[in-house]
GROMACS .gro file of C-alpha atoms in nm:
model
  492
    1UNK     CA    1  -0.819  -0.510  -2.524
    2UNK     CA    2  -1.173  -0.427  -2.626
    3UNK     CA    3  -1.086  -0.474  -2.994
    4UNK     CA    4  -1.125  -0.803  -3.173
    5UNK     CA    5  -0.804  -0.996  -3.237
    6UNK     CA    6  -0.771  -1.309  -3.444
    7UNK     CA    7  -0.408  -1.409  -3.489
    8UNK     CA    8  -0.288  -1.689  -3.263
    9UNK     CA    9   0.082  -1.733  -3.346
   10UNK     CA   10   0.353  -1.469  -3.345
   11UNK     CA   11   0.696  -1.490  -3.502
   12UNK     CA   12   1.017  -1.315  -3.399
   13UNK     CA   13   0.966  -1.088  -3.698
   14UNK     CA   14   0.619  -0.994  -3.570
   15UNK     CA   15   0.765  -0.886  -3.239
   16UNK     CA   16   1.046  -0.686  -3.397
   17UNK     CA   17   0.807  -0.510  -3.632
   18UNK     CA   18   0.567  -0.437  -3.349
   19UNK     CA   19   0.837  -0.286  -3.129
   20UNK     CA   20   0.940  -0.057  -3.416
   21UNK     CA   21   0.579   0.040  -3.480
   22UNK     CA   22   0.504   0.112  -3.113
   23UNK     CA   23   0.804   0.341  -3.091
   24UNK     CA   24   0.697   0.518  -3.410
   25UNK     CA   25   0.353   0.570  -3.253
   26UNK     CA   26   0.518   0.708  -2.941
   27UNK     CA   27   0.715   0.960  -3.149
   28UNK     CA   28   0.399   1.069  -3.329
   29UNK     CA   29   0.214   1.099  -2.998
   30UNK     CA   30   0.492   1.323  -2.863
   31UNK     CA   31   0.456   1.546  -3.168
   32UNK     CA   32   0.079   1.564  -3.126
   33UNK     CA   33   0.128   1.676  -2.766
   34UNK     CA   34   0.372   1.947  -2.873
   35UNK     CA   35   0.133   2.070  -3.142
   36UNK     CA   36  -0.176   2.065  -2.914
   37UNK     CA   37  -0.387   1.856  -3.147
   38UNK     CA   38  -0.642   1.742  -2.887
   39UNK     CA   39  -1.014   1.813  -2.852
   40UNK     CA   40  -1.116   1.962  -2.519
   41UNK     CA   41  -1.405   2.200  -2.582
   42UNK     CA   42  -1.662   1.977  -2.409
   43UNK     CA   43  -1.483   1.755  -2.154
   44UNK     CA   44  -1.682   1.438  -2.100
   45UNK     CA   45  -1.705   1.168  -1.834
   46UNK     CA   46  -1.768   0.799  -1.892
   47UNK     CA   47  -1.864   0.489  -1.699
   48UNK     CA   48  -1.812   0.114  -1.740
   49UNK     CA   49  -1.948  -0.149  -1.501
   50UNK     CA   50  -1.852  -0.516  -1.503
   51UNK     CA   51  -2.122  -0.761  -1.395
   52UNK     CA   52  -2.158  -1.120  -1.277
   53UNK     CA   53  -2.418  -1.373  -1.388
   54UNK     CA   54  -2.563  -1.613  -1.130
   55UNK     CA   55  -2.831  -1.880  -1.132
   56UNK     CA   56  -3.134  -1.887  -0.903
   57UNK     CA   57  -2.932  -2.043  -0.619
   58UNK     CA   58  -2.662  -1.777  -0.644
   59UNK     CA   59  -2.393  -1.987  -0.808
   60UNK     CA   60  -2.204  -1.862  -1.117
   61UNK     CA   61  -2.402  -1.895  -1.441
   62UNK     CA   62  -2.165  -1.969  -1.731
   63UNK     CA   63  -2.401  -1.820  -1.985
   64UNK     CA   64  -2.272  -1.482  -2.100
   65UNK     CA   65  -2.307  -1.569  -2.470
   66UNK     CA   66  -2.671  -1.670  -2.423
   67UNK     CA   67  -2.736  -1.370  -2.199
   68UNK     CA   68  -2.588  -1.128  -2.454
   69UNK     CA   69  -2.801  -1.279  -2.729
   70UNK     CA   70  -3.112  -1.238  -2.514
   71UNK     CA   71  -3.022  -0.883  -2.405
   72UNK     CA   72  -2.945  -0.773  -2.763
   73UNK     CA   73  -2.805  -0.437  -2.655
   74UNK     CA   74  -2.472  -0.318  -2.802
   75UNK     CA   75  -2.387  -0.144  -2.474
   76UNK     CA   76  -2.343  -0.491  -2.317
   77UNK     CA   77  -2.030  -0.685  -2.412
   78UNK     CA   78  -1.839  -0.993  -2.299
   79UNK     CA   79  -1.573  -0.999  -2.032
   80UNK     CA   80  -1.307  -1.259  -1.959
   81UNK     CA   81  -1.512  -1.522  -1.773
   82UNK     CA   82  -1.828  -1.686  -1.901
   83UNK     CA   83  -2.006  -1.554  -1.590
   84UNK     CA   84  -1.908  -1.193  -1.676
   85UNK     CA   85  -2.061  -0.910  -1.877
   86UNK     CA   86  -1.980  -0.541  -1.903
   87UNK     CA   87  -2.200  -0.241  -1.969
   88UNK     CA   88  -2.047   0.063  -2.139
   89UNK     CA   89  -2.246   0.377  -2.064
   90UNK     CA   90  -2.248   0.656  -2.322
   91UNK     CA   91  -2.025   0.947  -2.210
   92UNK     CA   92  -2.174   1.276  -2.098
   93UNK     CA   93  -2.097   1.595  -1.911
   94UNK     CA   94  -2.178   1.620  -1.541
   95UNK     CA   95  -2.353   1.956  -1.573
   96UNK     CA   96  -2.731   1.998  -1.598
   97UNK     CA   97  -2.821   1.671  -1.427
   98UNK     CA   98  -2.555   1.456  -1.593
   99UNK     CA   99  -2.498   1.235  -1.288
  100UNK     CA  100  -2.870   1.169  -1.253
  101UNK     CA  101  -2.881   1.083  -1.623
  102UNK     CA  102  -2.601   0.831  -1.565
  103UNK     CA  103  -2.797   0.677  -1.280
  104UNK     CA  104  -3.124   0.660  -1.471
  105UNK     CA  105  -2.957   0.518  -1.781
  106UNK     CA  106  -2.772   0.246  -1.592
  107UNK     CA  107  -3.077   0.146  -1.387
  108UNK     CA  108  -3.298   0.130  -1.693
  109UNK     CA  109  -3.044  -0.073  -1.891
  110UNK     CA  110  -2.977  -0.313  -1.605
  111UNK     CA  111  -3.347  -0.367  -1.534
  112UNK     CA  112  -3.417  -0.445  -1.899
  113UNK     CA  113  -3.112  -0.670  -1.924
  114UNK     CA  114  -3.204  -0.852  -1.602
  115UNK     CA  115  -3.554  -0.917  -1.733
  116UNK     CA  116  -3.420  -1.062  -2.060
  117UNK     CA  117  -3.139  -1.262  -1.896
  118UNK     CA  118  -3.390  -1.443  -1.678
  119UNK     CA  119  -3.505  -1.612  -1.998
  120UNK     CA  120  -3.173  -1.800  -2.003
  121UNK     CA  121  -3.179  -1.867  -1.627
  122UNK     CA  122  -2.933  -1.594  -1.535
  123UNK     CA  123  -2.945  -1.301  -1.294
  124UNK     CA  124  -2.711  -1.002  -1.283
  125UNK     CA  125  -2.511  -0.906  -0.976
  126UNK     CA  126  -2.284  -0.602  -0.934
  127UNK     CA  127  -2.018  -0.711  -0.685
  128UNK     CA  128  -1.638  -0.697  -0.674
  129UNK     CA  129  -1.582  -1.073  -0.650
  130UNK     CA  130  -1.864  -1.325  -0.671
  131UNK     CA  131  -1.849  -1.493  -0.326
  132UNK     CA  132  -1.996  -1.820  -0.454
  133UNK     CA  133  -1.714  -1.884  -0.701
  134UNK     CA  134  -1.542  -2.216  -0.639
  135UNK     CA  135  -1.220  -2.361  -0.779
  136UNK     CA  136  -1.419  -2.571  -1.028
  137UNK     CA  137  -1.551  -2.251  -1.187
  138UNK     CA  138  -1.200  -2.122  -1.264
  139UNK     CA  139  -1.092  -2.388  -1.515
  140UNK     CA  140  -0.969  -2.292  -1.861
  141UNK     CA  141  -1.301  -2.383  -2.024
  142UNK     CA  142  -1.463  -2.097  -1.830
  143UNK     CA  143  -1.297  -1.840  -2.060
  144UNK     CA  144  -1.540  -1.642  -2.273
  145UNK     CA  145  -1.564  -1.756  -2.633
  146UNK     CA  146  -1.414  -1.441  -2.782
  147UNK     CA  147  -1.074  -1.539  -2.933
  148UNK     CA  148  -0.895  -1.243  -2.775
  149UNK     CA  149  -0.923  -1.399  -2.429
  150UNK     CA  150  -0.771  -1.732  -2.535
  151UNK     CA  151  -0.492  -1.541  -2.709
  152UNK     CA  152  -0.427  -1.324  -2.403
  153UNK     CA  153  -0.422  -1.635  -2.185
  154UNK     CA  154  -0.167  -1.804  -2.411
  155UNK     CA  155   0.061  -1.502  -2.415
  156UNK     CA  156   0.050  -1.440  -2.039
  157UNK     CA  157   0.132  -1.804  -1.964
  158UNK     CA  158   0.403  -1.812  -2.230
  159UNK     CA  159   0.563  -1.498  -2.090
  160UNK     CA  160   0.549  -1.638  -1.737
  161UNK     CA  161   0.667  -1.986  -1.831
  162UNK     CA  162   0.490  -2.155  -1.540
  163UNK     CA  163   0.155  -2.177  -1.363
  164UNK     CA  164   0.020  -1.874  -1.180
  165UNK     CA  165   0.056  -1.870  -0.802
  166UNK     CA  166  -0.204  -1.680  -0.598
  167UNK     CA  167  -0.138  -1.622  -0.229
  168UNK     CA  168  -0.347  -1.373  -0.027
  169UNK     CA  169  -0.334  -1.334   0.349
  170UNK     CA  170  -0.611  -1.139   0.520
  171UNK     CA  171  -0.870  -1.242   0.779
  172UNK     CA  172  -0.800  -1.591   0.644
  173UNK     CA  173  -0.536  -1.719   0.405
  174UNK     CA  174  -0.568  -1.848   0.050
  175UNK     CA  175  -0.310  -2.023  -0.163
  176UNK     CA  176  -0.388  -2.165  -0.504
  177UNK     CA  177  -0.227  -2.249  -0.836
  178UNK     CA  178  -0.391  -2.168  -1.168
  179UNK     CA  179  -0.299  -2.291  -1.515
  180UNK     CA  180  -0.479  -2.001  -1.684
  181UNK     CA  181  -0.574  -1.635  -1.630
  182UNK     CA  182  -0.938  -1.731  -1.562
  183UNK     CA  183  -0.910  -1.618  -1.195
  184UNK     CA  184  -0.873  -1.264  -1.333
  185UNK     CA  185  -1.237  -1.296  -1.440
  186UNK     CA  186  -1.334  -1.302  -1.072
  187UNK     CA  187  -1.244  -0.932  -1.054
  188UNK     CA  188  -1.536  -0.714  -1.159
  189UNK     CA  189  -1.487  -0.341  -1.138
  190UNK     CA  190  -1.627   0.002  -1.206
  191UNK     CA  191  -1.426   0.233  -1.432
  192UNK     CA  192  -1.469   0.610  -1.427
  193UNK     CA  193  -1.340   0.801  -1.728
  194UNK     CA  194  -1.249   1.169  -1.715
  195UNK     CA  195  -1.151   1.361  -2.027
  196UNK     CA  196  -0.873   1.611  -1.961
  197UNK     CA  197  -0.650   1.845  -2.158
  198UNK     CA  198  -0.286   1.753  -2.230
  199UNK     CA  199  -0.168   2.035  -2.005
  200UNK     CA  200  -0.374   1.922  -1.706
  201UNK     CA  201  -0.341   1.545  -1.750
  202UNK     CA  202  -0.049   1.505  -1.510
  203UNK     CA  203  -0.226   1.696  -1.232
  204UNK     CA  204  -0.542   1.487  -1.267
  205UNK     CA  205  -0.351   1.158  -1.282
  206UNK     CA  206  -0.139   1.249  -0.980
  207UNK     CA  207  -0.452   1.352  -0.790
  208UNK     CA  208  -0.623   1.023  -0.879
  209UNK     CA  209  -0.321   0.829  -0.757
  210UNK     CA  210  -0.309   1.028  -0.433
  211UNK     CA  211  -0.671   0.942  -0.344
  212UNK     CA  212  -0.676   0.582  -0.470
  213UNK     CA  213  -0.628   0.441  -0.122
  214UNK     CA  214  -0.917   0.646   0.013
  215UNK     CA  215  -1.140   0.544  -0.277
  216UNK     CA  216  -1.081   0.175  -0.235
  217UNK     CA  217  -1.120   0.192   0.144
  218UNK     CA  218  -1.455   0.369   0.132
  219UNK     CA  219  -1.586   0.169  -0.165
  220UNK     CA  220  -1.450  -0.180  -0.080
  221UNK     CA  221  -1.682  -0.460  -0.194
  222UNK     CA  222  -1.473  -0.779  -0.238
  223UNK     CA  223  -1.413  -0.955   0.095
  224UNK     CA  224  -1.447  -1.317  -0.025
  225UNK     CA  225  -1.264  -1.538  -0.273
  226UNK     CA  226  -1.315  -1.913  -0.307
  227UNK     CA  227  -1.498  -1.922   0.026
  228UNK     CA  228  -1.222  -1.743   0.218
  229UNK     CA  229  -1.257  -1.405   0.387
  230UNK     CA  230  -0.945  -1.216   0.281
  231UNK     CA  231  -0.892  -0.843   0.218
  232UNK     CA  232  -1.186  -0.602   0.223
  233UNK     CA  233  -1.100  -0.537  -0.144
  234UNK     CA  234  -0.947  -0.873  -0.234
  235UNK     CA  235  -0.986  -0.782  -0.600
  236UNK     CA  236  -0.673  -0.564  -0.580
  237UNK     CA  237  -0.442  -0.851  -0.481
  238UNK     CA  238  -0.614  -1.106  -0.703
  239UNK     CA  239  -0.598  -0.895  -1.018
  240UNK     CA  240  -0.227  -0.826  -0.974
  241UNK     CA  241  -0.140  -1.190  -0.916
  242UNK     CA  242  -0.373  -1.344  -1.176
  243UNK     CA  243  -0.215  -1.150  -1.463
  244UNK     CA  244   0.147  -1.154  -1.344
  245UNK     CA  245   0.383  -1.245  -1.627
  246UNK     CA  246   0.688  -1.250  -1.397
  247UNK     CA  247   0.859  -1.554  -1.253
  248UNK     CA  248   0.990  -1.531  -0.897
  249UNK     CA  249   1.336  -1.456  -1.035
  250UNK     CA  250   1.211  -1.161  -1.239
  251UNK     CA  251   1.029  -1.025  -0.936
  252UNK     CA  252   1.354  -1.037  -0.741
  253UNK     CA  253   1.522  -0.843  -1.022
  254UNK     CA  254   1.268  -0.563  -0.985
  255UNK     CA  255   1.079  -0.622  -1.310
  256UNK     CA  256   0.752  -0.426  -1.297
  257UNK     CA  257   0.416  -0.609  -1.277
  258UNK     CA  258   0.162  -0.555  -1.555
  259UNK     CA  259  -0.097  -0.464  -1.292
  260UNK     CA  260   0.084  -0.164  -1.159
  261UNK     CA  261   0.030   0.124  -0.922
  262UNK     CA  262   0.332   0.299  -1.069
  263UNK     CA  263   0.645   0.432  -0.900
  264UNK     CA  264   0.651   0.812  -0.936
  265UNK     CA  265   0.449   1.128  -0.981
  266UNK     CA  266   0.442   1.241  -1.345
  267UNK     CA  267   0.481   1.569  -1.531
  268UNK     CA  268   0.305   1.465  -1.856
  269UNK     CA  269   0.088   1.188  -1.996
  270UNK     CA  270   0.386   1.109  -2.217
  271UNK     CA  271   0.569   0.979  -1.907
  272UNK     CA  272   0.318   0.695  -1.874
  273UNK     CA  273   0.314   0.588  -2.238
  274UNK     CA  274   0.693   0.611  -2.251
  275UNK     CA  275   0.718   0.389  -1.941
  276UNK     CA  276   0.486   0.139  -2.105
  277UNK     CA  277   0.711   0.114  -2.408
  278UNK     CA  278   1.035   0.111  -2.208
  279UNK     CA  279   0.941  -0.140  -1.937
  280UNK     CA  280   0.692  -0.386  -2.086
  281UNK     CA  281   0.740  -0.631  -2.373
  282UNK     CA  282   0.451  -0.688  -2.610
  283UNK     CA  283   0.186  -0.942  -2.515
  284UNK     CA  284  -0.006  -0.913  -2.842
  285UNK     CA  285   0.231  -0.792  -3.117
  286UNK     CA  286  -0.041  -0.718  -3.374
  287UNK     CA  287   0.043  -0.449  -3.627
  288UNK     CA  288  -0.197  -0.219  -3.807
  289UNK     CA  289  -0.141  -0.112  -4.168
  290UNK     CA  290  -0.159   0.258  -4.082
  291UNK     CA  291   0.158   0.467  -4.092
  292UNK     CA  292   0.085   0.716  -3.811
  293UNK     CA  293   0.339   0.973  -3.933
  294UNK     CA  294   0.194   0.981  -4.283
  295UNK     CA  295  -0.157   1.019  -4.142
  296UNK     CA  296  -0.048   1.306  -3.919
  297UNK     CA  297   0.141   1.489  -4.194
  298UNK     CA  298  -0.157   1.486  -4.427
  299UNK     CA  299  -0.362   1.656  -4.155
  300UNK     CA  300  -0.563   1.356  -4.032
  301UNK     CA  301  -0.577   1.190  -3.689
  302UNK     CA  302  -0.373   0.870  -3.645
  303UNK     CA  303  -0.529   0.584  -3.451
  304UNK     CA  304  -0.194   0.489  -3.292
  305UNK     CA  305  -0.331   0.135  -3.287
  306UNK     CA  306  -0.018  -0.037  -3.160
  307UNK     CA  307   0.037   0.212  -2.880
  308UNK     CA  308  -0.325   0.179  -2.770
  309UNK     CA  309  -0.318  -0.202  -2.783
  310UNK     CA  310   0.003  -0.208  -2.581
  311UNK     CA  311  -0.149   0.031  -2.326
  312UNK     CA  312  -0.450  -0.202  -2.301
  313UNK     CA  313  -0.229  -0.488  -2.180
  314UNK     CA  314  -0.074  -0.284  -1.896
  315UNK     CA  315  -0.327  -0.257  -1.617
  316UNK     CA  316  -0.248   0.060  -1.426
  317UNK     CA  317  -0.502   0.137  -1.154
  318UNK     CA  318  -0.526   0.484  -1.310
  319UNK     CA  319  -0.467   0.427  -1.677
  320UNK     CA  320  -0.389   0.689  -1.943
  321UNK     CA  321  -0.614   0.668  -2.247
  322UNK     CA  322  -0.563   0.807  -2.597
  323UNK     CA  323  -0.876   0.776  -2.810
  324UNK     CA  324  -1.024   0.910  -3.130
  325UNK     CA  325  -1.394   0.997  -3.164
  326UNK     CA  326  -1.531   1.145  -3.486
  327UNK     CA  327  -1.176   1.201  -3.608
  328UNK     CA  328  -1.095   1.410  -3.299
  329UNK     CA  329  -0.824   1.283  -3.059
  330UNK     CA  330  -0.866   1.323  -2.687
  331UNK     CA  331  -0.708   1.211  -2.358
  332UNK     CA  332  -0.869   1.049  -2.054
  333UNK     CA  333  -0.779   0.929  -1.709
  334UNK     CA  334  -0.940   0.588  -1.656
  335UNK     CA  335  -0.990   0.527  -1.283
  336UNK     CA  336  -1.000   0.149  -1.226
  337UNK     CA  337  -0.958   0.106  -0.850
  338UNK     CA  338  -1.320   0.042  -0.747
  339UNK     CA  339  -1.527  -0.274  -0.739
  340UNK     CA  340  -1.864  -0.297  -0.906
  341UNK     CA  341  -2.173  -0.232  -0.695
  342UNK     CA  342  -2.333  -0.269  -0.455
  343UNK     CA  343  -2.610  -0.053  -0.613
  344UNK     CA  344  -2.623   0.199  -0.893
  345UNK     CA  345  -2.661   0.480  -0.641
  346UNK     CA  346  -2.351   0.356  -0.455
  347UNK     CA  347  -2.156   0.355  -0.781
  348UNK     CA  348  -2.264   0.708  -0.869
  349UNK     CA  349  -2.185   0.824  -0.514
  350UNK     CA  350  -1.834   0.685  -0.561
  351UNK     CA  351  -1.821   0.869  -0.893
  352UNK     CA  352  -1.935   1.202  -0.750
  353UNK     CA  353  -1.675   1.175  -0.472
  354UNK     CA  354  -1.400   1.093  -0.723
  355UNK     CA  355  -1.486   1.358  -0.982
  356UNK     CA  356  -1.532   1.635  -0.727
  357UNK     CA  357  -1.221   1.552  -0.528
  358UNK     CA  358  -0.979   1.519  -0.821
  359UNK     CA  359  -1.109   1.846  -0.963
  360UNK     CA  360  -1.011   2.030  -0.645
  361UNK     CA  361  -0.681   1.854  -0.589
  362UNK     CA  362  -0.570   1.894  -0.950
  363UNK     CA  363  -0.611   2.272  -0.928
  364UNK     CA  364  -0.454   2.343  -0.589
  365UNK     CA  365  -0.171   2.596  -0.594
  366UNK     CA  366   0.045   2.371  -0.379
  367UNK     CA  367  -0.021   2.022  -0.516
  368UNK     CA  368  -0.090   1.742  -0.272
  369UNK     CA  369   0.173   1.524  -0.442
  370UNK     CA  370   0.440   1.782  -0.363
  371UNK     CA  371   0.371   1.715   0.005
  372UNK     CA  372   0.372   1.334   0.014
  373UNK     CA  373   0.591   1.064  -0.133
  374UNK     CA  374   0.463   0.837  -0.406
  375UNK     CA  375   0.537   0.539  -0.182
  376UNK     CA  376   0.303   0.685   0.082
  377UNK     CA  377   0.022   0.693  -0.178
  378UNK     CA  378   0.092   0.329  -0.264
  379UNK     CA  379   0.097   0.230   0.104
  380UNK     CA  380  -0.242   0.401   0.145
  381UNK     CA  381  -0.369   0.201  -0.152
  382UNK     CA  382  -0.263  -0.132  -0.001
  383UNK     CA  383  -0.395  -0.035   0.343
  384UNK     CA  384  -0.731   0.068   0.197
  385UNK     CA  385  -0.758  -0.260   0.006
  386UNK     CA  386  -0.668  -0.472   0.308
  387UNK     CA  387  -0.868  -0.295   0.578
  388UNK     CA  388  -1.146  -0.118   0.389
  389UNK     CA  389  -1.332   0.149   0.579
  390UNK     CA  390  -1.135   0.063   0.896
  391UNK     CA  391  -0.805   0.156   0.727
  392UNK     CA  392  -0.556   0.409   0.856
  393UNK     CA  393  -0.398   0.626   0.585
  394UNK     CA  394  -0.134   0.896   0.568
  395UNK     CA  395  -0.235   1.249   0.471
  396UNK     CA  396  -0.010   1.557   0.453
  397UNK     CA  397  -0.053   1.787   0.752
  398UNK     CA  398  -0.245   1.524   0.948
  399UNK     CA  399  -0.014   1.224   0.962
  400UNK     CA  400  -0.172   0.878   0.987
  401UNK     CA  401  -0.546   0.901   1.046
  402UNK     CA  402  -0.856   0.678   1.018
  403UNK     CA  403  -0.978   0.699   0.660
  404UNK     CA  404  -1.338   0.766   0.766
  405UNK     CA  405  -1.225   1.064   0.975
  406UNK     CA  406  -1.016   1.198   0.686
  407UNK     CA  407  -1.312   1.176   0.449
  408UNK     CA  408  -1.559   1.338   0.688
  409UNK     CA  409  -1.337   1.624   0.803
  410UNK     CA  410  -1.125   1.704   0.502
  411UNK     CA  411  -1.221   1.533   0.175
  412UNK     CA  412  -1.600   1.556   0.157
  413UNK     CA  413  -1.595   1.939   0.178
  414UNK     CA  414  -1.338   1.940  -0.104
  415UNK     CA  415  -1.549   1.703  -0.312
  416UNK     CA  416  -1.854   1.929  -0.263
  417UNK     CA  417  -1.655   2.229  -0.379
  418UNK     CA  418  -1.521   2.040  -0.678
  419UNK     CA  419  -1.872   1.940  -0.787
  420UNK     CA  420  -1.977   2.303  -0.759
  421UNK     CA  421  -1.698   2.392  -1.000
  422UNK     CA  422  -1.818   2.114  -1.229
  423UNK     CA  423  -2.166   2.272  -1.216
  424UNK     CA  424  -2.329   1.967  -1.062
  425UNK     CA  425  -2.668   2.054  -0.921
  426UNK     CA  426  -2.697   2.092  -0.544
  427UNK     CA  427  -2.957   1.817  -0.503
  428UNK     CA  428  -2.726   1.571  -0.678
  429UNK     CA  429  -2.425   1.680  -0.474
  430UNK     CA  430  -2.605   1.652  -0.143
  431UNK     CA  431  -2.768   1.317  -0.217
  432UNK     CA  432  -2.464   1.137  -0.354
  433UNK     CA  433  -2.198   1.275  -0.125
  434UNK     CA  434  -2.443   1.211   0.160
  435UNK     CA  435  -2.409   0.841   0.076
  436UNK     CA  436  -2.030   0.862   0.125
  437UNK     CA  437  -2.081   1.054   0.449
  438UNK     CA  438  -2.317   0.794   0.589
  439UNK     CA  439  -2.085   0.509   0.496
  440UNK     CA  440  -1.813   0.676   0.700
  441UNK     CA  441  -2.044   0.753   0.994
  442UNK     CA  442  -2.188   0.400   1.009
  443UNK     CA  443  -1.869   0.215   0.910
  444UNK     CA  444  -2.068   0.015   0.655
  445UNK     CA  445  -1.973  -0.036   0.292
  446UNK     CA  446  -2.027  -0.335   0.062
  447UNK     CA  447  -1.744  -0.537   0.213
  448UNK     CA  448  -1.852  -0.491   0.574
  449UNK     CA  449  -2.214  -0.570   0.488
  450UNK     CA  450  -2.112  -0.890   0.309
  451UNK     CA  451  -1.889  -1.003   0.595
  452UNK     CA  452  -2.146  -0.927   0.867
  453UNK     CA  453  -2.428  -1.097   0.680
  454UNK     CA  454  -2.219  -1.404   0.605
  455UNK     CA  455  -2.120  -1.439   0.971
  456UNK     CA  456  -2.482  -1.393   1.079
  457UNK     CA  457  -2.567  -1.701   0.868
  458UNK     CA  458  -2.253  -1.906   0.926
  459UNK     CA  459  -2.176  -1.841   1.292
  460UNK     CA  460  -2.531  -1.874   1.423
  461UNK     CA  461  -2.676  -2.165   1.224
  462UNK     CA  462  -2.596  -2.512   1.095
  463UNK     CA  463  -2.532  -2.385   0.742
  464UNK     CA  464  -2.204  -2.484   0.583
  465UNK     CA  465  -1.983  -2.212   0.438
  466UNK     CA  466  -2.093  -2.241   0.070
  467UNK     CA  467  -2.461  -2.224   0.162
  468UNK     CA  468  -2.406  -1.930   0.399
  469UNK     CA  469  -2.236  -1.744   0.112
  470UNK     CA  470  -2.522  -1.830  -0.125
  471UNK     CA  471  -2.780  -1.696   0.119
  472UNK     CA  472  -2.582  -1.379   0.169
  473UNK     CA  473  -2.551  -1.333  -0.208
  474UNK     CA  474  -2.921  -1.391  -0.274
  475UNK     CA  475  -3.005  -1.123  -0.016
  476UNK     CA  476  -2.745  -0.894  -0.174
  477UNK     CA  477  -2.900  -0.952  -0.518
  478UNK     CA  478  -3.248  -0.860  -0.397
  479UNK     CA  479  -3.131  -0.549  -0.211
  480UNK     CA  480  -2.919  -0.442  -0.508
  481UNK     CA  481  -3.238  -0.396  -0.711
  482UNK     CA  482  -3.385  -0.166  -0.445
  483UNK     CA  483  -3.118   0.095  -0.529
  484UNK     CA  484  -3.102   0.185  -0.161
  485UNK     CA  485  -2.739   0.254  -0.062
  486UNK     CA  486  -2.560  -0.034   0.108
  487UNK     CA  487  -2.515   0.142   0.442
  488UNK     CA  488  -2.896   0.123   0.486
  489UNK     CA  489  -2.921  -0.251   0.419
  490UNK     CA  490  -3.032  -0.472   0.710
  491UNK     CA  491  -2.800  -0.751   0.824
  492UNK     CA  492  -3.013  -1.062   0.828
   0.00000   0.00000   0.00000
């Protein structure tokens, strides 16, 4: 969905042609896997961070077009809502100080962008859901100006055939109806990319699925939506519901949601792309002129444009990625479970924990996923999203345990060992995984800090709820720029 799209009307013939083309791409992809045509000499990692724009008071600033013009950096691009931006960080290896380079690059880019965005009365905030969003901010006219978002909105609503219902029950309850996918724009995330070989893809994807519940519990940062305190990572429930193309009847029939955890462990990346084609109708049936089979047979690399576009409209929490860089194809696991923020160091700590842990789990002789059901991994994911760092999760050999205890006793040592294998320097390992350790020891992550600070304002003063959330957010914004990890932030 990062590519530009322009067409706004699709015929039956368009959809038939697209289905044929997607299946042709899938056949070519299967052949490429058999013939080992993928680059893997220098496996890279990547990072994307979605951002929110706010005004001086802390309310959403619907100015992403003006902000992008002021920032004038190609690494910054639009996202779905006019209060959203995204930064795409150049990929790199983790060896020889790679994680520190990520941190320095992101901090430098964000500081420069923040300085320029102030010229259009906007400030940047890395947070899972902007707590000052109100229903009036989620109208259709809040969509970004890029035509692809209007087109996606039209197709989701057409497929659904009715307004979108959002119902989330947590600390409080929220029910709302939306006539567009704009509420999806409330979800701002961090995406970690990991390049893997075709032979090891399944192990890395399965490992990422197995730890998703732990990730989201430890890194939760989205406790508020439309003034209500809901899940610790409300973004998980909101994203699934805001893009749901299914009516109630289709849900009852077992039709899969487009925001999907999945339903089984896999044996190949092909399993995921094949499921995409088998289960999900096209949202954007746009065909490319390329014949992928002809391109492959003349010795070149096909773009597989239709297969990639289709994959981009199915929002797995761990998404398979096929990409071509400098005419070389490669495969990636895109880890999408975590919220943005609170600070750059918190994001990189989450990244170090993820990269180190999946490296170890993917290479174990007796795989973790052979010892637990897929449904147990999904239950962990929901528990982590609902309860955050207070969640209880299932782990083979231990049963149901507090997630903080699991991380401290079992997973942090594995993550350290995995980073050693990735040749991450000791100082980086100790500093970043120390952040995860301290979160677990103190019980403080972004979600708990937000909730505690809000209640300090709201429960002990005459402030109304919107103003208490604004004050909390302004404090969050200032502390975010300190780059001190969130577990050290004062509650005031």
